[in-house]
Short mmCIF file of C-alpha atoms in Angstrom, two decimals:
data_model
loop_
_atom_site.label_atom_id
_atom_site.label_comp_id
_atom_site.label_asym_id
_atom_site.label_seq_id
_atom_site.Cartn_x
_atom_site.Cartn_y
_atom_site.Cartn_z
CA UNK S 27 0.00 0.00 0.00
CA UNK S 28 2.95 2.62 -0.24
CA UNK S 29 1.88 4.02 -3.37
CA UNK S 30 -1.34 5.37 -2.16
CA UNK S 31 0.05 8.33 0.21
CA UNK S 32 2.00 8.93 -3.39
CA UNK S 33 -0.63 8.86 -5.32
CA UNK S 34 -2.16 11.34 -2.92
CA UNK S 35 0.40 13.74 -2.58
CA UNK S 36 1.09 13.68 -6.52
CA UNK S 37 -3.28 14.19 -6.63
CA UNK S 38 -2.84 17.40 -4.15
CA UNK S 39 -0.12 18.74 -6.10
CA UNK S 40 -1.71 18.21 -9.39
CA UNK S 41 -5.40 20.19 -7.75
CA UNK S 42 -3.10 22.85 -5.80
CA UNK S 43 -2.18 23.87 -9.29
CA UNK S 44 -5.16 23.28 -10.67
CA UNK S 45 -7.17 25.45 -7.89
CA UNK S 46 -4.68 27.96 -7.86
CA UNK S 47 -6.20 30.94 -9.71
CA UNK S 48 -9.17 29.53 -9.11
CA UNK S 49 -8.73 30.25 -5.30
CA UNK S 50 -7.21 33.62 -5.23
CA UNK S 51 -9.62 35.16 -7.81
CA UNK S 52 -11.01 38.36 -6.21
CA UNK S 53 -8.49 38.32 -3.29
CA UNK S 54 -6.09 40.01 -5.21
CA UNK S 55 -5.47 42.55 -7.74
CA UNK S 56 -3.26 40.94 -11.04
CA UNK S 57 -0.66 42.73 -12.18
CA UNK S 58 -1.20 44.38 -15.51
CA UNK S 59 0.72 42.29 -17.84
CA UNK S 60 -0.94 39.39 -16.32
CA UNK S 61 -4.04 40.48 -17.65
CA UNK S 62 -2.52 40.99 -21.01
CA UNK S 63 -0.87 37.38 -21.27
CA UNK S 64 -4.43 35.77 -20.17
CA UNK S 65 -6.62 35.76 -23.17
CA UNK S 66 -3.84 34.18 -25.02
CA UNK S 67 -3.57 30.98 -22.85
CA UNK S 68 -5.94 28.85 -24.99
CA UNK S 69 -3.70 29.63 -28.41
CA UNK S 70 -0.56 29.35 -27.03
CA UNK S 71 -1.29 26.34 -24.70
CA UNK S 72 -2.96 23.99 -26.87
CA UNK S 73 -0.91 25.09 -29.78
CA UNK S 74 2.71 24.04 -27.62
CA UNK S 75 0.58 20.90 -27.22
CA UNK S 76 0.07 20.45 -30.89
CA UNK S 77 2.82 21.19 -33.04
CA UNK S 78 5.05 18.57 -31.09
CA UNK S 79 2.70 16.13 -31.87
CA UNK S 80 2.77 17.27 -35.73
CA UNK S 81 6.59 17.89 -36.09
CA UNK S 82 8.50 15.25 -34.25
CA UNK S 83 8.53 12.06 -34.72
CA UNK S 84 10.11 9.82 -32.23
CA UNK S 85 11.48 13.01 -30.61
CA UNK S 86 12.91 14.10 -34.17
CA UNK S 87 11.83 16.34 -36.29
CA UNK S 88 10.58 15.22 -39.35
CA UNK S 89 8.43 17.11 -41.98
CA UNK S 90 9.00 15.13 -45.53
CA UNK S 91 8.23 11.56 -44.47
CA UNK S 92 5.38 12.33 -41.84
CA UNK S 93 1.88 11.74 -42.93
CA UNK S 94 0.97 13.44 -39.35
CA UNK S 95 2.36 16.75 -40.37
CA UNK S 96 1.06 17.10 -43.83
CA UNK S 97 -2.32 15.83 -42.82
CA UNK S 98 -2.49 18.47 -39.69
CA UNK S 99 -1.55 20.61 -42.66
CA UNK S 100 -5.20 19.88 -43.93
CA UNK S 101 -6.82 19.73 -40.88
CA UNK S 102 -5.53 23.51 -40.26
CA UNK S 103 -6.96 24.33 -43.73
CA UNK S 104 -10.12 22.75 -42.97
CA UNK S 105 -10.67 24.25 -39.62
CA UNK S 106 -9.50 27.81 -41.07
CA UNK S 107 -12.05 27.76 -43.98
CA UNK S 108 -15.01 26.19 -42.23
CA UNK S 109 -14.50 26.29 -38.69
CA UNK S 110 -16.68 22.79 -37.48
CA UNK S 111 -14.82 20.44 -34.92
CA UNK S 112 -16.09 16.91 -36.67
CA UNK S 113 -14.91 18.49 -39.94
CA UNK S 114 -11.84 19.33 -39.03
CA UNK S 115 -11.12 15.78 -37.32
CA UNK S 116 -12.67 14.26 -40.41
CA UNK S 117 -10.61 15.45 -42.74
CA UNK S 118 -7.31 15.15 -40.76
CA UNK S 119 -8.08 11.30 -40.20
CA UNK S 120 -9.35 10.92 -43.88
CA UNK S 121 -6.07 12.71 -44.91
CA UNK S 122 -3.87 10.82 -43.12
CA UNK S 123 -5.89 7.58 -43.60
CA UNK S 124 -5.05 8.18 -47.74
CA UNK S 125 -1.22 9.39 -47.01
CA UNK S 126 -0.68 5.94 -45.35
CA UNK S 127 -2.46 4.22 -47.97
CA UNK S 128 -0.21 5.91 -50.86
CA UNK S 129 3.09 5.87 -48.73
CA UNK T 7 -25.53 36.24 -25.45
CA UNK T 8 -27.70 33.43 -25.26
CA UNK T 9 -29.63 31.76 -22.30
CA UNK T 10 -29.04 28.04 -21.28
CA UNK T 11 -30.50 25.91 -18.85
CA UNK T 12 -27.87 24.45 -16.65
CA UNK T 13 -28.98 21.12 -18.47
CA UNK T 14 -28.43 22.55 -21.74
CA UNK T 15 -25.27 23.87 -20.93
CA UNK T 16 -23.59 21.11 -19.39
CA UNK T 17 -25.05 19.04 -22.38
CA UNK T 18 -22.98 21.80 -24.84
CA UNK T 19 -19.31 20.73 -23.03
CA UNK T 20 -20.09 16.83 -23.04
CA UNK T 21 -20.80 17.46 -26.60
CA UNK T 22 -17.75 19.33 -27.22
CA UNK T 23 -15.91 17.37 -25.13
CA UNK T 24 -16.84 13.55 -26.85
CA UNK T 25 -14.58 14.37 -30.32
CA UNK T 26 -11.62 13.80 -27.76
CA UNK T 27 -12.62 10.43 -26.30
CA UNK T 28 -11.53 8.82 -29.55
CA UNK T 29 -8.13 10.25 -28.38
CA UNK T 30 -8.44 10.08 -24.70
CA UNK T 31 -10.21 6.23 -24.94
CA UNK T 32 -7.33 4.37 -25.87
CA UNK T 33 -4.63 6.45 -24.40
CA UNK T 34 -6.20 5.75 -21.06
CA UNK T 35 -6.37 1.76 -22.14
CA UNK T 36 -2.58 2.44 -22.39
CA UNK T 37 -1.89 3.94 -19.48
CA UNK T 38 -3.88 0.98 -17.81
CA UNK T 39 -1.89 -1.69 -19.39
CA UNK T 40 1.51 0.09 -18.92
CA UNK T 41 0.93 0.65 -14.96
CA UNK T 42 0.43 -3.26 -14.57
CA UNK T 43 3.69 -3.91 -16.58
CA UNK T 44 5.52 -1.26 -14.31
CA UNK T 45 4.57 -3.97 -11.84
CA UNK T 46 2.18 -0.97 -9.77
CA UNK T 47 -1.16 -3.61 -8.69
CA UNK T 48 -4.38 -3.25 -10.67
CA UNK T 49 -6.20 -1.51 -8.01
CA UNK T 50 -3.34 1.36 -7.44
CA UNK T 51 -3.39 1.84 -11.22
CA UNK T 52 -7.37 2.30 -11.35
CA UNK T 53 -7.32 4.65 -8.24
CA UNK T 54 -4.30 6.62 -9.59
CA UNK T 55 -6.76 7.81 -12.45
CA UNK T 56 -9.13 9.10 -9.96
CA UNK T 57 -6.95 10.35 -7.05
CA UNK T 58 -4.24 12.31 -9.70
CA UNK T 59 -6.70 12.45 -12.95
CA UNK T 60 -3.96 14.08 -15.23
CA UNK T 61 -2.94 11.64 -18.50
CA UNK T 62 0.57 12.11 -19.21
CA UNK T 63 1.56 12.74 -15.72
CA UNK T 64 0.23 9.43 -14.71
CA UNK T 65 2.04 7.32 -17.20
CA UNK T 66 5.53 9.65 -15.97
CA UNK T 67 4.31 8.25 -12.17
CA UNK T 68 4.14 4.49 -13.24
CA UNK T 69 6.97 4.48 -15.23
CA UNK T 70 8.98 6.74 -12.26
CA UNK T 71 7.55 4.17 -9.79
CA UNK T 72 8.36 1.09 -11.80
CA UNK T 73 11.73 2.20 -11.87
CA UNK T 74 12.03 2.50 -8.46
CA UNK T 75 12.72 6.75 -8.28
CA UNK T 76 12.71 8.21 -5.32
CA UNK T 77 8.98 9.96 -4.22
CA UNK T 78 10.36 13.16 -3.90
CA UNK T 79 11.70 13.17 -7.43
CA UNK T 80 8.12 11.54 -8.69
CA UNK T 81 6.07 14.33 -6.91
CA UNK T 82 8.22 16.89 -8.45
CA UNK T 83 8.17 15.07 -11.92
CA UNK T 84 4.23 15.37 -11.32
CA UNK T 85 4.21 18.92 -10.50
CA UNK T 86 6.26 20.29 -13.70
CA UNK T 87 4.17 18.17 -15.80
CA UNK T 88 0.80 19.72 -14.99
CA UNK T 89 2.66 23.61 -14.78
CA UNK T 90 0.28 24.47 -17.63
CA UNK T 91 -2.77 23.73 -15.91
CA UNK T 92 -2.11 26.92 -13.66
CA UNK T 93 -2.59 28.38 -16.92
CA UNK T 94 -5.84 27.04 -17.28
CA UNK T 95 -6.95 27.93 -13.91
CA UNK T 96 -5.83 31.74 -14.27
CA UNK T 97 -8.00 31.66 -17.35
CA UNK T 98 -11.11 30.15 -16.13
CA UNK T 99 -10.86 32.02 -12.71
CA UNK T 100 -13.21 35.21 -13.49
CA UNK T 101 -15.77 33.61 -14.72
CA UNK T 102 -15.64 30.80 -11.81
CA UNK T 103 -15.01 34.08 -9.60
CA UNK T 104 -18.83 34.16 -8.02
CA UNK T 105 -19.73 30.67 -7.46
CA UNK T 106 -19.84 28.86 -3.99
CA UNK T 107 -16.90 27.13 -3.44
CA UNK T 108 -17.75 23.66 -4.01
CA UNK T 109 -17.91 24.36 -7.42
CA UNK T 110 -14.63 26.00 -7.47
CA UNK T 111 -13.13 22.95 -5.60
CA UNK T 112 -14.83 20.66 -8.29
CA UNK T 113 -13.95 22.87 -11.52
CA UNK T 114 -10.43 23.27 -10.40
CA UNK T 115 -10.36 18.77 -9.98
CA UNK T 116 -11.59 18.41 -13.43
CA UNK T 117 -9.13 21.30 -15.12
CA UNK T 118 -7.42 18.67 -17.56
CA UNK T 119 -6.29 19.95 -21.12
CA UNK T 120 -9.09 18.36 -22.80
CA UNK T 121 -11.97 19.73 -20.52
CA UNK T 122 -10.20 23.39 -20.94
CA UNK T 123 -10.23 23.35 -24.57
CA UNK T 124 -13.64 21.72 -25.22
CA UNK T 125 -15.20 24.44 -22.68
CA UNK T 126 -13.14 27.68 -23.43
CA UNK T 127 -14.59 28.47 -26.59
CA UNK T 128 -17.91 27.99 -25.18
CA UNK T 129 -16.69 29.87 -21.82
CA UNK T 130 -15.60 33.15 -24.31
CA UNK T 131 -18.84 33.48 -26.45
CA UNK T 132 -21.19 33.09 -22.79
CA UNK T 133 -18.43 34.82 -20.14
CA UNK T 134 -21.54 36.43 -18.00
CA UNK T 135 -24.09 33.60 -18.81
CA UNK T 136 -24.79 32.05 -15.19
CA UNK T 137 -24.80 28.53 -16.03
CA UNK T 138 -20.94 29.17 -17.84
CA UNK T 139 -19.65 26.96 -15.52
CA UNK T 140 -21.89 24.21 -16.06
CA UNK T 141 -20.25 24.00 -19.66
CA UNK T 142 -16.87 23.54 -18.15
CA UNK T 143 -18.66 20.99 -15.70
CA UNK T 144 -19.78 19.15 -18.47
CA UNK T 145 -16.52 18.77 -20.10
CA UNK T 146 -14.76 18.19 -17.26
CA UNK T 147 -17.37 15.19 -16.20
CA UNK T 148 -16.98 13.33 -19.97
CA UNK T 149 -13.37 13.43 -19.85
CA UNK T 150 -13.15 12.17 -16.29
CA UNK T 151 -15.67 9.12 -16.68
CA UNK T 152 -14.49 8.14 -20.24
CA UNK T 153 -10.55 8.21 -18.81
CA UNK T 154 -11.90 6.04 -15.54
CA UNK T 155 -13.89 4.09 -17.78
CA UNK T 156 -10.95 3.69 -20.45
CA UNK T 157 -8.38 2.94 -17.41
CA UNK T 158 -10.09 0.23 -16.33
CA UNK T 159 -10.29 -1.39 -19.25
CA UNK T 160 -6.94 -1.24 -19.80
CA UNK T 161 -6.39 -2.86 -16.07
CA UNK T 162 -8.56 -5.32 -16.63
CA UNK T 163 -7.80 -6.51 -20.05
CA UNK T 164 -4.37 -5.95 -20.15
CA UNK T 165 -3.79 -6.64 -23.44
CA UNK T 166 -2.69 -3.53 -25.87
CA UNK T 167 -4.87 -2.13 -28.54
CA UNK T 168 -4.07 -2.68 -32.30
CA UNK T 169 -1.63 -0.26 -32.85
CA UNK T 170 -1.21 1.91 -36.12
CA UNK T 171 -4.83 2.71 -35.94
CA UNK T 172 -3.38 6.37 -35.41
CA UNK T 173 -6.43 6.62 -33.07
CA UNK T 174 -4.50 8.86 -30.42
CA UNK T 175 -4.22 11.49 -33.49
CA UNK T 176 -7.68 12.53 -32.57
CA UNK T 177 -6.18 14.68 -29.68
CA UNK T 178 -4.45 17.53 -31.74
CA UNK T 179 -6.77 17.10 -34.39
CA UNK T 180 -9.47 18.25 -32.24
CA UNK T 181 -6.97 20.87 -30.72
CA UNK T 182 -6.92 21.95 -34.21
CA UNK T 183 -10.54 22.59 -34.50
CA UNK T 184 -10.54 24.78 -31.50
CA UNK T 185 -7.31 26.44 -32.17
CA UNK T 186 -7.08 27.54 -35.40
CA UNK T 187 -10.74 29.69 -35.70
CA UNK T 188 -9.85 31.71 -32.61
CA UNK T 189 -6.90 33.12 -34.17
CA UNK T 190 -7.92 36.02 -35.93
CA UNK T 191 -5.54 39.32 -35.52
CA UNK T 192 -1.84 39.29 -36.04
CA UNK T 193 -1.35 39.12 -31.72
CA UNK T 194 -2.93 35.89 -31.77
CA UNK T 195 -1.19 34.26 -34.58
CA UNK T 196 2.37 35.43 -33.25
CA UNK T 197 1.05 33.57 -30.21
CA UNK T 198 0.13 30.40 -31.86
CA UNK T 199 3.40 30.35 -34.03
CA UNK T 200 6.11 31.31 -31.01
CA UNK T 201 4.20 28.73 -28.49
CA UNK T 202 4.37 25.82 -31.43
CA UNK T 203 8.26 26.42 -32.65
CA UNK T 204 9.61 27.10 -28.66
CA UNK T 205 7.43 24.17 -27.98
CA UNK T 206 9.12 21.98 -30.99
CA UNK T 207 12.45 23.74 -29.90
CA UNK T 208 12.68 22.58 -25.66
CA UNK T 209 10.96 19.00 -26.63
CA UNK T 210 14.46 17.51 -25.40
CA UNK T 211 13.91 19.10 -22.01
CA UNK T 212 12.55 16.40 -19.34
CA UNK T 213 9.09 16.06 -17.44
CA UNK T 214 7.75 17.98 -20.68
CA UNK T 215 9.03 21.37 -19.53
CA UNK T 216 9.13 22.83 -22.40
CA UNK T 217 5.14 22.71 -22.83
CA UNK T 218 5.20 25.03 -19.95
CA UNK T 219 8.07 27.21 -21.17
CA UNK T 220 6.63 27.13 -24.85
CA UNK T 221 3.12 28.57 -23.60
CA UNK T 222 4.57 31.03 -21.20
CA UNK T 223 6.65 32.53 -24.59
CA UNK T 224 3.25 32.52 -26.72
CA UNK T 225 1.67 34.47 -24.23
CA UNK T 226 4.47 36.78 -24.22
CA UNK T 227 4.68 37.01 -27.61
CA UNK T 228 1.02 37.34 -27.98
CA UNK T 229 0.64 40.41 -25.76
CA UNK T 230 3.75 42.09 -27.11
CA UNK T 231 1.94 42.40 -30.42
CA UNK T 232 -1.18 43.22 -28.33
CA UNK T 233 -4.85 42.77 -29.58
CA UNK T 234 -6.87 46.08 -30.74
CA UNK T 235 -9.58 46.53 -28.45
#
């Protein structure tokens, strides 16, 4: 049983960070730059999430013989031209699905 | 704006939120079968998905508990992993700002990346609607009882999924989707493109550091620009 006080304190830490903000909302006053980084979070966190996933390969990067990158290629496309979730996904996985079949 | 039950709005982040499971689903099998082979019992491994809830930090625990690491290392392995969920929370925190705090202790449990980037487009078009965080609540409840759900298979099956079915490619797909029609001034797409190349750039570094680093230089970026208002 000595992984559950692990798995415990490893849970805490994980909500501590997760309530932080959360918890001092309103008892504080953000600094002003703060406020200027915040409405940015969604692009620039789920886009550091992204690209990796696009542009290495094995912890390389690779952009010629990756069917992931050119295919999230088309998936950017799609999303920029029609903006719908299960069209974007669509096309990626239909995309990639025909790059594996040629390569 | 528009008005929404609380029923109706937690119904809008499930929705947005069930793209990802395709994603999430057999990641979570994964993680299941790779916590038995670290040699961590079948029990632990379940529980871990409720009592830490956070994807890639759990598979960093089993493997840094398979190899025997010392705790302190683990826990400290687990905290720089999930840096960028303080993001998150300093995002979501005005408009979680007036409810009781049960719901803030809840919300800030279920703050994964996939629950944050079904519900923040959702959060940005309704910030004053007062049933917001029902949308988040929503999200935040299908990703947490698809990756139990998923988990357990993995524990009790054991066996791995067909691979090459490219299946975990629904993640930054859907990312994609959400991503790409928010940016739409120059700010934003400096943002997008110095948070992707830093992010490509500090891959190397460990406990996925760089995630964190590559954000915090997006945002930077991002605001340096700054947005017309």
């Amino acid at each position: 049983m000595n992984w559950l006080p692990l798995w415990i304190t490893c849970g805490l830490i994980t909500f501590a960070i997760r309530y932080s903000f959360i918890a001092l909302e309103g008892h504080y006053k953000p600094p002003g730059w703060f406020v200027r980084w915040l409405p940015f979070v969604p692009i620039a966190a789920l886009t550091a999430l992204t690209v990796p996933e696009l542009l290495l390969v094995a912890g390389q990067f690779n952009m010629g013989d990756n069917p992931r990158f050119w295919a999230g290629l088309v998936a950017i496309a799609v999303a920029a031209r029609w903006r719908n979730t299960l069209l974007t996904i669509g096309a990626g996985f239909a995309a990639l699905g025909l790059l594996r079949w040629l390569g | 704006m528009r008005r929404m039950t609380p029923a109706s709005a937690f119904l809008l982040g499930v929705r947005a939120l069930m793209p990802m499971h395709l994603g999430v689903v057999p990641f979570g099998v994964i993680y299941g079968v790779v916590a038995l082979q670290s040699g961590i019992p079948p029990l632990a491994a379940f529980l871990m998905s409720s009592l830490v809830f956070a994807g890639s930090a759990q598979f960093l625990l089993a493997q840094l508990v398979g190899a025997g690491a010392p705790a302190l290392l683990s826990v400290g392995a687990v905290g720089l992993i999930n840096l960028r969920h303080a993001l998150y929370s300093a995002s979501v925190a005005p408009i979680l700002h007036a409810l009781p705090r049960r719901w803030k202790l809840l919300l800030a449990y279920l703050l994964t990346d996939e629950a944050y980037a079904a519900a923040i487009p959702h959060l940005i078009d309704n910030p004053q609607s007062p049933t917001a965080h029902w949308i988040l609540f929503g999200a935040g409840f299908a990703l947490w009882a698809g990756w139990q759900l998923a988990t357990l298979a993995g524990v009790l099956l054991g066996a791995q999924l067909p691979s090459g079915l490219d299946l975990d490619f629904a993640l930054p797909l859907t990312f994609i989707a959400i991503v790409v029609p928010m940016i739409d001034n120059r700010a934003r797409l400096a943002a997008a493109l110095v948070a992707g190349a830093t992010a490509v750039l500090l891959a190397p570094l460990p406990y996925k550091t760089g995630l964190f680093a590559a954000a915090l230089a997006g945002l930077g970026a991002g605001a340096f620009i700054g947005e017309k208002r």
